[in-house]
Amino acid sequence: MASPSRAPPKPNPTSSNNATIALPKPTDHWSFASLLADILRLPPETIAMCFIYINRFTKYTRTATDAPKLDPHLNKPPQSQTLTLAALSLATKTTESPRRLRALLLPAHRLLHAHTRAYVPLTLNSQTYAGLRRTVVAAELLLLRVLRFDAHIPLPLDFLPRYLDRTVGEAGTADVDFDEWGRGEREEVGVCGFMETGVGRACRGVGVEACKDYRFANLFDARTVAAAVVWVVLRGRGLELGEGRAWVEEVAGGKVDGGDFEEAVGLLEGLRISTM
């Protein structure tokens, strides 16, 4: 009697060859931070703060005579990975979106190493994990010292709702104020929050991208960047606005310098970030 034919083995979804086909691979520390933030379901404020921390530390290393290494065992590209992990870990705390360090390190290790043939998943009881954890904790403390323990930095995103309300919100009719509706009433007819509208999401996206830029993170205050973001997004969506300095005076309530605003707009337009 012939032996029954055996079905071909199913591919193992956890093997490195199969599992990494669809796994995105970061190309720099910005994409590394962004992808980690998405994996951990972090809000835009957290990744924006992470970008600012990275740029603030970069400024420190450019001006300090003897800037300490975040990881004495590593040189430059891995150094930026250590900085990214420390910055993102700190940002989860200062933006009230705390994540355990293990939740950060396990996917980070996979993103960085899963595409190699000899990849071995990181485990919590391994010496590798213990060493990585010590390194990131020490780097986070060093980052705090560079920030002079003042890690609650104003973000451009903090001012976007106010500036949008003073621009797009002004077009609303006086007899309909969605902000005064109760939550149940809004949900019943599908009224979303201002920052969840198309223009709100666009401004938030551009605001986060602006925080990647060294100049916006170090040379401009958050109000100026936020005003520039709203201006560039509205113009990019085909809307006409008044004269720049008069517009920002009205929208920002006189708290943004006209010259700084114009310079920020020029820089932001040069980045060519999508405004849709």
mmCIF file of C-alpha atoms in Angstrom:
data_model
loop_
_atom_site.group_PDB
_atom_site.id
_atom_site.type_symbol
_atom_site.label_atom_id
_atom_site.label_comp_id
_atom_site.label_asym_id
_atom_site.label_seq_id
_atom_site.Cartn_x
_atom_site.Cartn_y
_atom_site.Cartn_z
ATOM 1 C CA MET A 1 0.000 0.000 0.000
ATOM 2 C CA ALA A 2 1.443 3.318 -1.020
ATOM 3 C CA SER A 3 2.200 5.669 1.803
ATOM 4 C CA PRO A 4 0.013 8.780 1.814
ATOM 5 C CA SER A 5 1.648 11.779 0.226
ATOM 6 C CA ARG A 6 2.757 14.338 2.726
ATOM 7 C CA ALA A 7 1.625 17.928 2.190
ATOM 8 C CA PRO A 8 4.447 20.399 1.589
ATOM 9 C CA PRO A 9 5.446 22.246 4.760
ATOM 10 C CA LYS A 10 3.910 25.639 5.239
ATOM 11 C CA PRO A 11 6.294 28.576 5.342
ATOM 12 C CA ASN A 12 7.145 29.700 8.838
ATOM 13 C CA PRO A 13 5.871 33.290 9.178
ATOM 14 C CA THR A 14 8.373 33.949 11.950
ATOM 15 C CA SER A 15 11.461 32.999 9.981
ATOM 16 C CA SER A 16 13.696 35.914 9.092
ATOM 17 C CA ASN A 17 13.523 35.243 5.341
ATOM 18 C CA ASN A 18 9.726 35.362 5.218
ATOM 19 C CA ALA A 19 9.001 37.887 7.941
ATOM 20 C CA THR A 20 11.269 40.633 6.643
ATOM 21 C CA ILE A 21 9.882 40.797 3.105
ATOM 22 C CA ALA A 22 7.201 43.283 4.122
ATOM 23 C CA LEU A 23 9.127 44.796 7.032
ATOM 24 C CA PRO A 24 10.078 48.430 6.322
ATOM 25 C CA LYS A 25 13.754 49.267 6.744
ATOM 26 C CA PRO A 26 14.673 52.719 8.115
ATOM 27 C CA THR A 27 17.225 54.599 6.021
ATOM 28 C CA ASP A 28 18.212 57.206 8.613
ATOM 29 C CA HIS A 29 17.506 58.206 12.204
ATOM 30 C CA TRP A 30 14.481 60.298 11.173
ATOM 31 C CA SER A 31 12.730 57.379 9.479
ATOM 32 C CA PHE A 32 13.841 55.128 12.353
ATOM 33 C CA ALA A 33 12.180 57.422 14.908
ATOM 34 C CA SER A 34 9.033 57.896 12.807
ATOM 35 C CA LEU A 35 8.540 54.176 12.239
ATOM 36 C CA LEU A 36 9.087 53.369 15.911
ATOM 37 C CA ALA A 37 6.548 56.035 16.874
ATOM 38 C CA ASP A 38 4.024 54.492 14.489
ATOM 39 C CA ILE A 39 4.680 50.990 15.830
ATOM 40 C CA LEU A 40 4.106 52.240 19.385
ATOM 41 C CA ARG A 41 0.998 54.225 18.285
ATOM 42 C CA LEU A 42 2.417 57.453 19.647
ATOM 43 C CA PRO A 43 0.683 60.794 19.020
ATOM 44 C CA PRO A 44 2.203 63.446 16.716
ATOM 45 C CA GLU A 45 3.267 65.536 19.710
ATOM 46 C CA THR A 46 5.595 62.764 20.879
ATOM 47 C CA ILE A 47 7.477 62.334 17.611
ATOM 48 C CA ALA A 48 7.678 66.129 17.175
ATOM 49 C CA MET A 49 9.242 66.425 20.641
ATOM 50 C CA CYS A 50 11.642 63.593 19.794
ATOM 51 C CA PHE A 51 12.791 65.471 16.671
ATOM 52 C CA ILE A 52 13.371 68.639 18.688
ATOM 53 C CA TYR A 53 15.423 66.751 21.279
ATOM 54 C CA ILE A 54 17.596 65.288 18.524
ATOM 55 C CA ASN A 55 18.176 68.728 17.029
ATOM 56 C CA ARG A 56 18.883 70.298 20.420
ATOM 57 C CA PHE A 57 21.486 67.620 21.147
ATOM 58 C CA THR A 58 22.976 68.149 17.684
ATOM 59 C CA LYS A 59 23.319 71.852 18.432
ATOM 60 C CA TYR A 60 25.066 71.004 21.696
ATOM 61 C CA THR A 61 27.563 68.714 19.967
ATOM 62 C CA ARG A 62 28.337 71.440 17.426
ATOM 63 C CA THR A 63 29.093 74.061 20.059
ATOM 64 C CA ALA A 64 30.542 72.075 22.982
ATOM 65 C CA THR A 65 34.326 71.782 23.052
ATOM 66 C CA ASP A 66 34.251 68.205 24.335
ATOM 67 C CA ALA A 67 30.792 66.764 23.730
ATOM 68 C CA PRO A 68 30.405 63.343 25.392
ATOM 69 C CA LYS A 69 29.387 60.325 23.352
ATOM 70 C CA LEU A 70 25.993 58.827 24.016
ATOM 71 C CA ASP A 71 27.492 55.388 23.587
ATOM 72 C CA PRO A 72 31.281 55.133 24.037
ATOM 73 C CA HIS A 73 31.349 51.795 22.198
ATOM 74 C CA LEU A 74 29.841 53.109 18.978
ATOM 75 C CA ASN A 75 30.769 55.620 16.298
ATOM 76 C CA LYS A 76 28.683 57.819 14.109
ATOM 77 C CA PRO A 77 25.751 56.158 12.490
ATOM 78 C CA PRO A 78 25.005 53.924 15.500
ATOM 79 C CA GLN A 79 25.480 56.994 17.690
ATOM 80 C CA SER A 80 22.436 58.536 16.002
ATOM 81 C CA GLN A 81 20.445 55.365 16.722
ATOM 82 C CA THR A 82 21.279 55.649 20.419
ATOM 83 C CA LEU A 83 20.281 59.323 20.361
ATOM 84 C CA THR A 84 17.019 58.466 18.611
ATOM 85 C CA LEU A 85 16.080 55.847 21.196
ATOM 86 C CA ALA A 86 16.962 58.133 24.104
ATOM 87 C CA ALA A 87 15.069 61.066 22.562
ATOM 88 C CA LEU A 88 11.970 59.011 21.814
ATOM 89 C CA SER A 89 11.972 57.428 25.268
ATOM 90 C CA LEU A 90 12.198 60.842 26.926
ATOM 91 C CA ALA A 91 9.551 62.291 24.611
ATOM 92 C CA THR A 92 7.043 59.607 25.594
ATOM 93 C CA LYS A 93 7.326 60.838 29.175
ATOM 94 C CA THR A 94 7.205 64.583 28.569
ATOM 95 C CA THR A 95 4.194 64.314 26.236
ATOM 96 C CA GLU A 96 2.293 62.084 28.666
ATOM 97 C CA SER A 97 2.404 59.032 26.391
ATOM 98 C CA PRO A 98 4.668 56.770 28.487
ATOM 99 C CA ARG A 99 5.892 53.484 27.074
ATOM 100 C CA ARG A 100 8.038 50.886 28.827
ATOM 101 C CA LEU A 101 11.603 50.788 27.569
ATOM 102 C CA ARG A 102 11.202 47.151 26.559
ATOM 103 C CA ALA A 103 8.344 48.179 24.253
ATOM 104 C CA LEU A 104 10.809 50.496 22.533
ATOM 105 C CA LEU A 105 13.909 48.312 22.428
ATOM 106 C CA LEU A 106 12.395 45.087 21.094
ATOM 107 C CA PRO A 107 10.953 46.542 17.856
ATOM 108 C CA ALA A 108 13.949 48.870 17.487
ATOM 109 C CA HIS A 109 16.357 45.931 17.538
ATOM 110 C CA ARG A 110 14.251 44.081 14.982
ATOM 111 C CA LEU A 111 14.056 47.071 12.635
ATOM 112 C CA LEU A 112 17.821 47.500 12.722
ATOM 113 C CA HIS A 113 18.862 43.857 12.438
ATOM 114 C CA ALA A 114 16.043 41.714 11.025
ATOM 115 C CA HIS A 115 17.254 42.167 7.447
ATOM 116 C CA THR A 116 20.568 40.448 8.202
ATOM 117 C CA ARG A 117 20.936 36.698 7.629
ATOM 118 C CA ALA A 118 22.225 35.948 11.108
ATOM 119 C CA TYR A 119 19.451 37.857 12.872
ATOM 120 C CA VAL A 120 18.557 36.562 16.330
ATOM 121 C CA PRO A 121 15.494 38.174 17.981
ATOM 122 C CA LEU A 122 16.216 40.179 21.107
ATOM 123 C CA THR A 123 15.000 38.582 24.341
ATOM 124 C CA LEU A 124 14.410 40.257 27.676
ATOM 125 C CA ASN A 125 16.704 37.951 29.648
ATOM 126 C CA SER A 126 19.664 38.295 27.279
ATOM 127 C CA GLN A 127 22.901 40.164 27.944
ATOM 128 C CA THR A 128 22.328 42.082 24.719
ATOM 129 C CA TYR A 129 19.045 43.465 26.032
ATOM 130 C CA ALA A 130 20.591 44.361 29.391
ATOM 131 C CA GLY A 131 23.431 46.185 27.656
ATOM 132 C CA LEU A 132 21.097 48.074 25.314
ATOM 133 C CA ARG A 133 18.878 49.075 28.212
ATOM 134 C CA ARG A 134 21.820 50.431 30.222
ATOM 135 C CA THR A 135 23.062 52.367 27.194
ATOM 136 C CA VAL A 136 19.709 54.012 26.460
ATOM 137 C CA VAL A 137 19.059 54.876 30.124
ATOM 138 C CA ALA A 138 22.493 56.523 30.373
ATOM 139 C CA ALA A 139 21.958 58.342 27.064
ATOM 140 C CA GLU A 140 18.569 59.619 28.223
ATOM 141 C CA LEU A 141 20.141 61.038 31.378
ATOM 142 C CA LEU A 142 22.848 62.722 29.315
ATOM 143 C CA LEU A 143 20.199 64.169 27.006
ATOM 144 C CA LEU A 144 18.364 65.568 30.019
ATOM 145 C CA ARG A 145 21.562 67.246 31.173
ATOM 146 C CA VAL A 146 22.072 68.790 27.737
ATOM 147 C CA LEU A 147 18.499 70.109 27.959
ATOM 148 C CA ARG A 148 19.334 71.384 31.458
ATOM 149 C CA PHE A 149 16.495 69.213 32.759
ATOM 150 C CA ASP A 150 14.012 71.496 30.992
ATOM 151 C CA ALA A 151 12.489 68.893 28.702
ATOM 152 C CA HIS A 152 8.981 70.381 28.432
ATOM 153 C CA ILE A 153 9.635 72.420 25.298
ATOM 154 C CA PRO A 154 6.743 74.278 23.572
ATOM 155 C CA LEU A 155 5.812 72.655 20.272
ATOM 156 C CA PRO A 156 4.463 74.295 17.105
ATOM 157 C CA LEU A 157 1.598 71.809 17.368
ATOM 158 C CA ASP A 158 0.507 73.461 20.622
ATOM 159 C CA PHE A 159 -0.472 76.651 18.764
ATOM 160 C CA LEU A 160 -2.028 75.185 15.621
ATOM 161 C CA PRO A 161 -5.619 74.834 16.950
ATOM 162 C CA ARG A 162 -5.669 78.475 18.042
ATOM 163 C CA TYR A 163 -4.253 79.800 14.773
ATOM 164 C CA LEU A 164 -6.572 77.649 12.669
ATOM 165 C CA ASP A 165 -9.556 78.835 14.687
ATOM 166 C CA ARG A 166 -8.543 82.434 13.968
ATOM 167 C CA THR A 167 -8.293 81.748 10.234
ATOM 168 C CA VAL A 168 -10.433 78.882 8.937
ATOM 169 C CA GLY A 169 -12.664 79.061 11.994
ATOM 170 C CA GLU A 170 -13.560 82.664 11.203
ATOM 171 C CA ALA A 171 -15.380 81.446 8.077
ATOM 172 C CA GLY A 172 -17.936 79.558 10.173
ATOM 173 C CA THR A 173 -21.426 80.978 10.596
ATOM 174 C CA ALA A 174 -22.317 82.646 13.866
ATOM 175 C CA ASP A 175 -25.345 80.401 14.468
ATOM 176 C CA VAL A 176 -23.333 77.140 14.402
ATOM 177 C CA ASP A 177 -20.587 76.638 16.991
ATOM 178 C CA PHE A 178 -19.508 73.008 16.836
ATOM 179 C CA ASP A 179 -17.217 73.454 19.845
ATOM 180 C CA GLU A 180 -20.261 74.024 22.048
ATOM 181 C CA TRP A 181 -21.937 70.798 20.973
ATOM 182 C CA GLY A 182 -21.817 67.876 23.384
ATOM 183 C CA ARG A 183 -19.739 64.821 22.506
ATOM 184 C CA GLY A 184 -22.798 62.658 21.869
ATOM 185 C CA GLU A 185 -24.348 65.254 19.589
ATOM 186 C CA ARG A 186 -21.130 65.585 17.591
ATOM 187 C CA GLU A 187 -20.749 61.821 17.229
ATOM 188 C CA GLU A 188 -24.379 61.419 16.166
ATOM 189 C CA VAL A 189 -23.951 63.579 13.065
ATOM 190 C CA GLY A 190 -20.251 62.912 12.452
ATOM 191 C CA VAL A 191 -18.724 66.240 13.505
ATOM 192 C CA CYS A 192 -14.972 65.804 13.950
ATOM 193 C CA GLY A 193 -12.590 67.977 15.907
ATOM 194 C CA PHE A 194 -10.913 70.874 14.125
ATOM 195 C CA MET A 195 -7.520 69.150 14.098
ATOM 196 C CA GLU A 196 -9.099 66.052 12.501
ATOM 197 C CA THR A 197 -10.308 67.997 9.475
ATOM 198 C CA GLY A 198 -8.285 67.943 6.272
ATOM 199 C CA VAL A 199 -6.581 71.244 6.960
ATOM 200 C CA GLY A 200 -5.972 70.332 10.602
ATOM 201 C CA ARG A 201 -4.265 67.057 9.703
ATOM 202 C CA ALA A 202 -2.231 68.794 7.012
ATOM 203 C CA CYS A 203 -1.010 71.454 9.451
ATOM 204 C CA ARG A 204 -0.147 68.845 12.040
ATOM 205 C CA GLY A 205 1.805 66.802 9.490
ATOM 206 C CA VAL A 206 3.763 69.809 8.250
ATOM 207 C CA GLY A 207 4.364 70.913 11.836
ATOM 208 C CA VAL A 208 5.882 67.547 12.742
ATOM 209 C CA GLU A 209 8.076 67.570 9.627
ATOM 210 C CA ALA A 210 9.267 71.093 10.447
ATOM 211 C CA CYS A 211 10.556 69.849 13.804
ATOM 212 C CA LYS A 212 13.054 67.656 11.923
ATOM 213 C CA ASP A 213 14.772 70.767 10.618
ATOM 214 C CA TYR A 214 17.705 71.984 12.700
ATOM 215 C CA ARG A 215 16.816 75.644 12.110
ATOM 216 C CA PHE A 216 13.193 75.358 13.173
ATOM 217 C CA ALA A 217 14.118 73.348 16.272
ATOM 218 C CA ASN A 218 16.851 75.730 17.426
ATOM 219 C CA LEU A 219 16.459 79.181 15.870
ATOM 220 C CA PHE A 220 12.711 79.885 15.900
ATOM 221 C CA ASP A 221 10.155 79.839 18.695
ATOM 222 C CA ALA A 222 7.152 77.521 18.477
ATOM 223 C CA ARG A 223 4.644 80.311 17.766
ATOM 224 C CA THR A 224 6.600 81.496 14.734
ATOM 225 C CA VAL A 225 6.878 77.990 13.311
ATOM 226 C CA ALA A 226 3.165 77.340 13.905
ATOM 227 C CA ALA A 227 2.167 80.559 12.136
ATOM 228 C CA ALA A 228 4.438 79.711 9.202
ATOM 229 C CA VAL A 229 2.924 76.221 9.031
ATOM 230 C CA VAL A 230 -0.649 77.545 8.864
ATOM 231 C CA TRP A 231 0.325 80.138 6.227
ATOM 232 C CA VAL A 232 2.136 77.623 4.019
ATOM 233 C CA VAL A 233 -0.597 74.982 4.322
ATOM 234 C CA LEU A 234 -3.426 77.390 3.521
ATOM 235 C CA ARG A 235 -1.524 78.841 0.561
ATOM 236 C CA GLY A 236 -0.612 75.339 -0.596
ATOM 237 C CA ARG A 237 -4.293 74.405 -0.618
ATOM 238 C CA GLY A 238 -5.089 77.216 -3.050
ATOM 239 C CA LEU A 239 -6.313 79.816 -0.546
ATOM 240 C CA GLU A 240 -5.515 83.510 -0.780
ATOM 241 C CA LEU A 241 -4.351 85.306 2.356
ATOM 242 C CA GLY A 242 -3.678 88.915 3.220
ATOM 243 C CA GLU A 243 -0.291 90.613 3.418
ATOM 244 C CA GLY A 244 2.048 88.421 5.454
ATOM 245 C CA ARG A 245 2.995 90.700 8.336
ATOM 246 C CA ALA A 246 -0.539 92.017 8.798
ATOM 247 C CA TRP A 247 -1.878 88.464 8.661
ATOM 248 C CA VAL A 248 0.486 87.102 11.309
ATOM 249 C CA GLU A 249 -0.137 90.139 13.521
ATOM 250 C CA GLU A 250 -3.842 89.320 13.503
ATOM 251 C CA VAL A 251 -3.535 85.540 13.796
ATOM 252 C CA ALA A 252 -0.780 85.406 16.435
ATOM 253 C CA GLY A 253 -2.037 88.374 18.421
ATOM 254 C CA GLY A 254 1.183 90.362 18.040
ATOM 255 C CA LYS A 255 3.312 87.615 19.616
ATOM 256 C CA VAL A 256 5.237 86.706 16.431
ATOM 257 C CA ASP A 257 7.838 88.989 14.866
ATOM 258 C CA GLY A 258 6.976 89.786 11.245
ATOM 259 C CA GLY A 259 10.543 89.407 10.005
ATOM 260 C CA ASP A 260 11.004 86.060 11.742
ATOM 261 C CA PHE A 261 7.686 84.905 10.307
ATOM 262 C CA GLU A 262 8.695 85.773 6.748
ATOM 263 C CA GLU A 263 12.032 84.007 7.190
ATOM 264 C CA ALA A 264 10.301 80.910 8.594
ATOM 265 C CA VAL A 265 7.839 80.856 5.690
ATOM 266 C CA GLY A 266 10.705 80.998 3.197
ATOM 267 C CA LEU A 267 12.517 78.130 4.903
ATOM 268 C CA LEU A 268 9.366 76.039 5.184
ATOM 269 C CA GLU A 269 8.485 76.535 1.533
ATOM 270 C CA GLY A 270 12.028 75.444 0.672
ATOM 271 C CA LEU A 271 11.465 72.105 2.415
ATOM 272 C CA ARG A 272 8.672 71.316 -0.076
ATOM 273 C CA ILE A 273 6.550 69.371 2.405
ATOM 274 C CA SER A 274 3.189 68.188 1.095
ATOM 275 C CA THR A 275 0.367 70.428 2.341
ATOM 276 C CA MET A 276 -2.507 68.166 1.284
#
